[in-house]
Short mmCIF file of C-alpha atoms and ligand atoms in Angstrom, two decimals:
data_model
loop_
_atom_site.label_atom_id
_atom_site.label_comp_id
_atom_site.label_asym_id
_atom_site.label_seq_id
_atom_site.Cartn_x
_atom_site.Cartn_y
_atom_site.Cartn_z
CA MET A 18 102.12 73.61 102.22
CA LYS A 19 101.54 74.27 98.75
CA LEU A 20 98.13 77.06 98.01
CA ASP A 21 95.36 75.92 95.80
CA ILE A 22 95.34 79.49 94.08
CA LYS A 23 92.65 78.12 91.36
CA LYS A 24 90.07 76.86 94.38
CA ILE A 25 90.90 79.67 96.95
CA ARG A 26 89.68 82.12 93.82
CA GLU A 27 86.40 80.54 93.78
CA ASP A 28 85.99 81.92 97.37
CA PHE A 29 85.91 85.12 96.09
CA PRO A 30 83.11 86.11 93.75
CA ILE A 31 84.47 89.27 92.83
CA LEU A 32 87.69 88.00 91.60
CA SER A 33 85.68 87.09 87.95
CA THR A 34 84.32 90.81 87.56
CA ARG A 35 85.18 92.48 84.38
CA ILE A 36 85.96 96.23 84.19
CA TYR A 37 85.97 97.68 80.75
CA GLY A 38 85.19 94.04 79.32
CA LYS A 39 88.62 93.02 80.31
CA PRO A 40 89.22 90.15 83.48
CA LEU A 41 89.70 92.38 86.75
CA ILE A 42 93.16 92.49 88.08
CA TYR A 43 92.98 93.41 91.88
CA LEU A 44 95.99 94.50 93.16
CA ASP A 45 95.03 97.20 95.51
CA ASN A 46 94.71 94.99 98.61
CA GLY A 47 97.30 97.15 100.95
CA ALA A 48 94.10 99.74 100.37
CA THR A 49 91.63 96.67 101.46
CA THR A 50 91.09 92.91 100.56
CA GLN A 51 88.13 91.19 99.09
CA LYS A 52 86.24 89.16 101.14
CA PRO A 53 85.74 85.29 100.93
CA LYS A 54 82.54 84.06 100.17
CA CYS A 55 81.98 82.72 104.15
CA VAL A 56 82.48 86.10 105.57
CA VAL A 57 79.73 88.31 103.57
CA GLU A 58 77.77 84.81 104.00
CA GLU A 59 78.01 85.28 107.39
CA ILE A 60 77.04 88.64 107.71
CA GLU A 61 74.20 87.74 105.78
CA ASN A 62 73.42 84.64 108.68
CA VAL A 63 73.70 86.86 111.68
CA TYR A 64 71.25 90.06 110.37
CA TYR A 65 68.69 86.77 108.95
CA THR A 66 68.74 84.67 112.23
CA THR A 67 70.23 86.43 115.20
CA ASN A 68 70.37 90.31 115.33
CA ALA A 69 69.82 92.04 118.30
CA ASN A 70 71.46 94.58 120.43
CA VAL A 71 74.06 93.09 122.24
CA HIS A 72 75.19 93.11 126.14
CA ARG A 73 71.84 94.75 126.41
CA GLY A 74 68.93 92.01 126.37
CA VAL A 75 67.50 89.07 128.78
CA HIS A 76 66.26 87.86 125.79
CA HIS A 77 67.11 85.05 123.60
CA LEU A 78 68.51 86.64 120.77
CA SER A 79 70.59 89.20 122.19
CA GLN A 80 72.18 86.43 124.79
CA GLN A 81 72.85 84.91 121.23
CA ALA A 82 74.41 87.84 119.25
CA THR A 83 75.98 88.42 122.30
CA ASP A 84 77.54 85.48 122.63
CA LEU A 85 78.70 85.45 119.04
CA ALA A 86 80.42 89.05 119.56
CA GLU A 87 82.69 87.78 122.72
CA ASP A 88 83.13 84.84 121.04
CA ALA A 89 84.70 86.79 118.21
CA ARG A 90 86.25 88.29 120.98
CA ASN A 91 88.01 85.16 121.89
CA VAL A 92 89.15 84.63 117.97
CA VAL A 93 90.77 87.86 117.93
CA GLN A 94 92.72 87.01 121.25
CA SER A 95 94.07 83.68 120.14
CA PHE A 96 94.87 85.16 116.59
CA VAL A 97 97.35 87.62 118.40
CA ASN A 98 98.31 85.54 121.45
CA ALA A 99 96.39 88.36 123.89
CA LYS A 100 96.58 86.97 126.96
CA HIS A 101 93.56 88.08 128.21
CA ASN A 102 90.67 88.76 125.96
CA HIS A 103 89.47 91.99 127.74
CA GLU A 104 92.92 93.55 126.39
CA VAL A 105 91.33 93.11 122.48
CA ILE A 106 88.95 96.35 122.12
CA PHE A 107 86.98 96.65 119.12
CA THR A 108 86.92 99.84 117.35
CA LYS A 109 86.49 100.84 113.67
CA GLY A 110 89.71 100.91 112.18
CA THR A 111 93.10 101.37 112.77
CA THR A 112 92.37 104.80 112.92
CA GLU A 113 90.19 105.02 115.24
CA SER A 114 92.30 102.33 117.85
CA ILE A 115 95.51 104.41 117.35
CA ASN A 116 92.96 107.84 118.35
CA LEU A 117 92.49 105.77 121.55
CA VAL A 118 95.93 105.42 122.39
CA ALA A 119 96.55 109.35 121.07
CA HIS A 120 94.07 110.49 123.43
CA SER A 121 93.81 108.40 126.46
CA PHE A 122 97.42 107.39 126.88
CA CYS A 123 98.59 111.18 126.53
CA GLN A 124 95.93 112.30 128.84
CA GLN A 125 97.04 109.92 131.38
CA PHE A 126 100.53 109.65 131.09
CA CYS A 127 102.01 112.95 129.02
CA SER A 128 102.25 116.35 129.77
CA GLU A 129 103.78 119.70 127.71
CA GLY A 130 107.78 119.09 126.89
CA ASP A 131 106.88 115.28 126.61
CA GLU A 132 108.36 113.37 123.73
CA ILE A 133 106.21 110.84 121.29
CA ILE A 134 107.99 108.85 118.56
CA ILE A 135 107.37 107.91 115.61
CA SER A 136 108.95 107.29 112.14
CA ALA A 137 109.65 108.75 108.50
CA MET A 138 107.12 106.02 107.01
CA GLU A 139 103.94 106.55 109.03
CA HIS A 140 100.42 106.17 107.30
CA HIS A 141 99.03 109.67 108.39
CA ALA A 142 96.79 108.08 111.06
CA ASN A 143 100.12 107.14 112.91
CA ILE A 144 101.22 110.89 112.48
CA VAL A 145 98.11 113.40 112.83
CA PRO A 146 96.43 111.76 116.13
CA TRP A 147 99.94 112.94 117.79
CA GLN A 148 99.76 116.13 116.02
CA LEU A 149 96.57 116.69 117.69
CA GLN A 150 98.06 115.95 121.20
CA GLU A 151 100.96 118.40 120.13
CA SER A 152 98.72 121.03 120.11
CA ILE A 153 96.24 120.11 123.20
CA ARG A 154 98.66 119.43 125.29
CA GLY A 155 102.68 121.05 124.02
CA ILE A 156 103.78 117.15 123.04
CA LYS A 157 106.59 116.81 121.02
CA LEU A 158 106.76 114.56 117.85
CA ARG A 159 110.42 113.26 116.95
CA VAL A 160 110.68 111.15 113.68
CA VAL A 161 112.88 108.70 112.93
CA PRO A 162 114.53 108.60 109.23
CA ILE A 163 115.01 106.07 106.55
CA ASN A 164 118.04 105.03 105.03
CA GLU A 165 117.94 104.91 100.89
CA LYS A 166 116.47 101.55 100.95
CA GLY A 167 113.58 102.58 102.96
CA GLU A 168 114.38 101.25 106.20
CA LEU A 169 114.50 102.72 109.68
CA LYS A 170 117.90 104.03 111.60
CA LEU A 171 117.83 102.33 114.54
CA ASP A 172 120.53 104.60 114.96
CA GLU A 173 119.01 107.52 114.26
CA LEU A 174 115.92 105.78 117.04
CA LYS A 175 118.16 105.20 119.55
CA LYS A 176 119.40 108.78 119.74
CA LEU A 177 116.23 110.28 119.70
CA ILE A 178 115.29 108.45 122.85
CA SER A 179 115.25 110.58 125.85
CA PRO A 180 114.06 111.13 129.40
CA LYS A 181 111.25 112.66 128.20
CA THR A 182 110.16 110.58 125.69
CA ARG A 183 107.05 108.54 126.86
CA LEU A 184 105.87 106.37 123.69
CA ILE A 185 107.44 104.56 120.57
CA SER A 186 104.44 104.12 117.55
CA VAL A 187 105.84 102.94 114.15
CA THR A 188 104.10 100.85 111.72
CA TYR A 189 105.15 96.69 111.53
CA VAL A 190 104.57 97.12 107.62
CA SER A 191 105.32 99.80 105.74
CA ASN A 192 102.04 100.36 103.03
CA VAL A 193 104.31 101.81 100.52
CA LEU A 194 107.55 100.88 100.66
CA GLY A 195 106.73 97.35 101.70
CA THR A 196 109.33 97.08 104.51
CA ILE A 197 108.58 95.01 107.36
CA ASN A 198 110.11 97.07 110.36
CA PRO A 199 112.73 94.91 113.26
CA VAL A 200 109.81 95.89 115.61
CA ASP A 201 111.23 93.29 118.25
CA GLU A 202 114.74 95.07 117.97
CA ILE A 203 112.29 98.37 118.60
CA ILE A 204 110.42 97.10 121.20
CA GLU A 205 113.81 95.89 123.10
CA ILE A 206 115.39 99.11 122.50
CA ALA A 207 112.58 101.33 124.02
CA HIS A 208 112.13 98.79 126.85
CA LYS A 209 115.39 98.61 128.17
CA ARG A 210 114.73 102.10 128.65
CA ASN A 211 110.84 101.38 129.77
CA ILE A 212 109.08 103.19 127.22
CA PRO A 213 105.95 101.61 125.64
CA VAL A 214 105.50 100.90 122.32
CA LEU A 215 102.53 100.89 119.76
CA ILE A 216 102.48 98.74 116.63
CA ASP A 217 100.27 99.99 113.94
CA ALA A 218 99.94 96.05 112.03
CA ALA A 219 97.53 97.20 109.82
CA GLN A 220 99.58 96.20 106.92
CA ALA A 221 101.04 93.04 108.93
CA VAL A 222 98.76 91.05 110.13
CA GLN A 223 97.41 89.91 107.24
CA HIS A 224 100.77 88.73 105.84
CA LEU A 225 102.73 87.56 108.74
CA GLU A 226 102.62 85.54 112.38
CA VAL A 227 101.83 88.22 115.26
CA ASP A 228 102.54 86.81 118.97
CA VAL A 229 102.13 90.08 121.19
CA GLN A 230 103.13 88.11 123.97
CA LYS A 231 106.14 87.28 121.59
CA LEU A 232 107.03 90.45 120.96
CA ASP A 233 105.88 92.24 124.11
CA CYS A 234 104.59 95.20 122.51
CA ASP A 235 102.18 97.23 124.61
CA PHE A 236 99.91 98.29 121.60
CA LEU A 237 99.13 96.62 118.91
CA VAL A 238 96.48 97.73 116.24
CA PHE A 239 94.89 96.89 112.77
CA SER A 240 91.79 97.06 110.56
CA ALA A 241 89.21 94.08 109.70
CA HIS A 242 89.12 95.25 106.05
CA LYS A 243 92.75 94.75 104.80
CA LEU A 244 92.33 91.32 106.39
CA TYR A 245 89.75 89.40 104.82
CA GLY A 246 86.68 91.01 106.80
CA PRO A 247 84.22 93.63 107.01
CA THR A 248 84.91 97.54 106.62
CA GLY A 249 84.55 99.42 109.97
CA VAL A 250 86.01 97.18 112.44
CA GLY A 251 89.45 97.73 114.11
CA VAL A 252 90.93 96.05 116.89
CA LEU A 253 93.46 97.43 119.55
CA TYR A 254 95.35 95.38 121.43
CA GLY A 255 96.68 96.66 124.79
CA LYS A 256 98.55 95.54 128.36
CA GLU A 257 95.85 95.46 130.60
CA GLU A 258 97.99 97.38 133.13
CA LEU A 259 98.21 100.17 131.16
CA LEU A 260 94.53 100.25 129.65
CA ASN A 261 93.29 99.78 133.18
CA LYS A 262 95.73 103.21 134.15
CA MET A 263 94.21 104.80 130.41
CA PRO A 264 90.74 107.30 130.98
CA PRO A 265 88.07 106.54 128.47
CA TYR A 266 88.49 107.75 125.07
CA GLN A 267 84.33 108.20 124.56
CA GLY A 268 81.22 108.66 126.72
CA GLY A 269 77.97 106.65 126.35
CA GLY A 270 76.73 103.60 126.81
CA GLU A 271 78.10 101.01 127.80
CA MET A 272 81.34 101.77 128.55
CA ILE A 273 79.77 103.26 131.99
CA GLY A 274 79.23 101.22 135.70
CA THR A 275 76.97 103.69 136.65
CA VAL A 276 75.69 106.82 135.66
CA SER A 277 73.76 109.75 138.01
CA PHE A 278 74.22 113.44 137.85
CA LYS A 279 76.42 113.28 140.73
CA GLY A 280 78.82 110.54 138.52
CA THR A 281 79.90 108.45 136.42
CA THR A 282 81.53 105.39 136.87
CA PHE A 283 83.37 103.23 134.19
CA ASN A 284 82.75 99.65 133.65
CA GLU A 285 85.99 97.65 132.73
CA LEU A 286 87.93 96.14 130.43
CA PRO A 287 86.88 95.95 127.52
CA PHE A 288 84.00 98.10 127.53
CA LYS A 289 85.00 100.84 129.45
CA PHE A 290 86.36 101.47 125.82
CA GLU A 291 83.29 100.55 123.45
CA ALA A 292 80.66 103.11 124.29
CA GLY A 293 78.25 102.81 122.41
CA THR A 294 76.25 99.83 120.30
CA PRO A 295 79.48 98.08 118.79
CA ASN A 296 79.26 96.95 114.97
CA TYR A 297 78.85 93.28 116.45
CA VAL A 298 77.77 91.97 112.68
CA ASP A 299 80.70 93.05 111.12
CA VAL A 300 82.70 92.11 114.75
CA ILE A 301 81.63 88.13 114.56
CA ALA A 302 81.95 88.19 110.51
CA THR A 303 85.77 89.76 111.37
CA ALA A 304 85.90 86.12 113.02
CA THR A 305 84.91 84.10 110.19
CA ALA A 306 87.67 85.67 108.45
CA ILE A 307 90.05 84.77 111.09
CA LYS A 308 89.19 81.57 110.62
CA TYR A 309 89.49 81.55 107.43
CA ILE A 310 93.01 82.59 106.50
CA LYS A 311 94.46 80.79 109.36
CA ASN A 312 92.38 77.93 107.68
CA ILE A 313 94.95 78.54 104.51
CA GLY A 314 97.71 79.19 107.26
CA LEU A 315 99.89 82.25 107.31
CA ASP A 316 103.08 80.45 106.86
CA SER A 317 102.18 79.14 103.61
CA ILE A 318 100.11 82.52 103.09
CA LYS A 319 103.76 84.56 103.30
CA ALA A 320 105.57 82.12 101.67
CA TYR A 321 103.05 82.70 98.49
CA GLU A 322 103.36 86.06 98.44
CA ASP A 323 107.13 86.19 98.98
CA GLU A 324 107.23 84.47 95.69
CA LEU A 325 104.52 86.83 94.19
CA LEU A 326 106.46 90.00 95.10
CA GLN A 327 109.93 88.17 94.12
CA TYR A 328 108.40 87.58 91.13
CA CYS A 329 106.67 90.66 90.35
CA THR A 330 109.93 92.70 91.50
CA ASP A 331 111.92 90.79 88.96
CA GLU A 332 110.03 91.36 86.17
CA LEU A 333 109.27 95.12 86.61
CA THR A 334 113.59 95.79 87.18
CA LYS A 335 113.82 94.24 83.39
CA ILE A 336 111.46 98.07 82.90
CA ASP A 337 113.68 100.59 81.59
CA GLY A 338 113.28 103.59 83.35
CA LEU A 339 110.87 102.13 85.82
CA ARG A 340 112.41 102.95 89.70
CA ILE A 341 111.34 100.61 92.90
CA TYR A 342 110.66 102.74 95.81
CA GLY A 343 111.31 100.69 98.60
CA THR A 344 114.45 97.46 98.78
CA SER A 345 114.40 96.57 101.93
CA VAL A 346 115.31 92.52 101.55
CA HIS A 347 112.51 91.83 104.77
CA LYS A 348 109.63 92.98 102.79
CA SER A 349 105.82 92.50 102.47
CA SER A 350 104.50 92.11 99.47
CA VAL A 351 103.96 95.56 98.29
CA ILE A 352 105.63 97.40 95.62
CA SER A 353 105.82 101.39 94.97
CA PHE A 354 107.09 102.48 91.74
CA LEU A 355 107.10 104.77 88.52
CA VAL A 356 108.10 104.73 85.31
CA ASN A 357 110.81 107.42 83.70
CA ASN A 358 108.28 110.76 84.30
CA ILE A 359 105.29 109.13 83.18
CA HIS A 360 102.66 110.62 86.29
CA HIS A 361 101.36 108.30 88.83
CA TYR A 362 97.66 109.33 88.08
CA ASP A 363 98.15 108.66 84.36
CA MET A 364 100.04 105.58 84.83
CA GLY A 365 96.71 103.94 87.05
CA MET A 366 94.26 105.76 85.16
CA LEU A 367 95.57 103.90 82.01
CA LEU A 368 96.21 100.48 83.59
CA ASP A 369 92.84 100.43 84.64
CA LYS A 370 91.60 100.90 81.52
CA MET A 371 92.86 97.87 81.15
CA GLY A 372 91.24 95.77 83.88
CA ILE A 373 94.11 96.42 86.32
CA ALA A 374 93.71 97.76 90.00
CA VAL A 375 96.23 99.65 91.36
CA ARG A 376 96.54 102.57 93.67
CA THR A 377 98.43 105.74 92.99
CA GLY A 378 98.86 108.66 94.61
CA HIS A 379 100.91 109.89 98.48
CA HIS A 380 99.17 106.19 99.99
CA CYS A 381 98.10 108.90 103.27
CA ALA A 382 101.80 109.44 104.10
CA GLN A 383 103.17 112.76 102.67
CA PRO A 384 105.81 112.80 104.83
CA LEU A 385 107.14 109.80 102.85
CA MET A 386 106.52 111.25 99.63
CA GLU A 387 108.31 114.44 101.00
CA GLU A 388 111.49 111.93 101.92
CA LEU A 389 111.80 110.14 98.54
CA GLY A 390 111.40 113.52 96.39
CA VAL A 391 108.05 112.25 95.03
CA GLU A 392 104.74 113.50 95.13
CA GLY A 393 103.47 110.52 94.75
CA THR A 394 103.57 106.46 93.04
CA VAL A 395 102.04 103.55 91.67
CA ARG A 396 101.62 100.79 94.64
CA ALA A 397 100.96 97.14 93.51
CA SER A 398 99.91 95.33 96.51
CA PHE A 399 99.58 91.52 95.67
CA ALA A 400 97.45 88.93 98.68
CA PHE A 401 97.35 85.40 98.25
CA TYR A 402 94.83 85.18 95.27
CA ASN A 403 96.20 87.14 93.14
CA THR A 404 98.81 85.14 90.50
CA LYS A 405 101.85 85.26 88.73
CA GLU A 406 99.66 85.59 85.26
CA GLU A 407 98.36 88.34 86.77
CA ILE A 408 101.69 89.98 87.32
CA ASP A 409 102.04 89.29 83.73
CA ILE A 410 99.09 91.31 82.78
CA LEU A 411 100.36 93.98 85.00
CA VAL A 412 104.06 94.13 83.49
CA ALA A 413 102.73 93.89 80.08
CA GLY A 414 100.49 97.04 80.82
CA ILE A 415 103.00 99.00 82.29
CA LYS A 416 104.94 98.15 79.35
CA ARG A 417 102.17 99.77 76.84
CA VAL A 418 101.92 102.49 78.76
CA VAL A 419 105.33 103.73 78.53
CA THR A 420 105.01 102.91 74.51
CA MET A 421 102.39 105.20 74.27
CA PHE A 422 103.97 107.67 76.19
CA ALA A 423 107.36 107.71 74.07
CA ASN A 424 105.11 108.16 70.97
N1 LIG B 526 97.99 102.41 109.14
C1 LIG B 526 98.78 101.74 108.07
C2 LIG B 526 100.55 101.23 107.92
C3 LIG B 526 97.57 101.82 106.65
O1 LIG B 526 98.28 101.26 105.83
C4 LIG B 526 96.16 102.01 106.97
C5 LIG B 526 95.49 102.00 105.46
O2 LIG B 526 96.35 102.30 104.62
C6 LIG B 526 96.04 102.49 108.64
C7 LIG B 526 96.85 102.78 109.20
C8 LIG B 526 94.72 103.13 108.81
O3 LIG B 526 93.83 102.00 108.34
P1 LIG B 526 92.27 102.59 108.09
O4 LIG B 526 91.87 103.29 107.31
O5 LIG B 526 91.22 100.92 107.96
O6 LIG B 526 91.57 103.05 109.59
#
């Protein structure tokens, strides 16, 4: 279905903001997406009408808030098509979800010398938690390299797998290159050898339909704030069998069965992994965000964003001296680039003065920058509320910066 972008943009009041007197062109959606009115109104609505701590009270408001938060879990379950709603754990973000798995999975399943495979295009959130386990438990990280288009070398992945491999943890979509990795193939390769797979879907769920049962991934993680939802909410999907075997990540209220000074028993899934008061208001608003994008339709979103990606790629390619990093045919709406020897910060700062918000720097992927032989890039990342007119303004802005530097 063709999207009515003008109407959609009315749902996002921030898009009519002016920056330095110019209309905002928001192209930093990879970092965080803007929020539709319904999400912000839901947060306000919960605080004004239903706020009470969840799971703890017999009183009406507490039960109402609990019902809404547990309904939100069902919405996420259906969004990723998990088999059970207790396979959906709420965290504070992708980063916390990966830290949880790194901690609890490694505690249960890894000993000194065991190996975890990641890739060269991972966000720091899928590198550092494993490095912490290297120093705590003496595990070893193995890294799948990429080719010149920014695609994973699957042959190398096969070579890296050894009897010591305990888990493969890879990103679905690169936040720098935009590459959509063949995660189904990776999962098949891994499962043939009985190795579980974690998929970092932080840059995927807002662009592609994700079905955890079809993929058969063992863990999948993402953040609500990149999915048009609020900050402070993340999701960890995990297969029941694995989650049941893993010890808790944090201790505190809600994750317990009984507590005594002689010993403590733990609650069942999902609560075993949700210590303390959860961010239930934003969890409820996350469900609102998911309903909002489901109503627009991920198929339509993908088709439109693909159009924007193609258009922008074509236009950028016409600029002399502009180099795009990440040229896979399987690509999401993210473009990283550099022009001549113009520093990415200079480009970003000058575009900002024109009202254009792009991201500059290493994008929390320093090992990937090293691999690409650059210190950083400029990144434009698109959402379904962006337009070709905005891309024209970006392209004109880049040309202006190039002219300024030429003079
Ligand atoms: N993984 C990827 C691929 C990302 O792009 C990001 C954020 O940019 C993260 C993980 C971390 O997400 P968060 O900061 O929401 O925890």
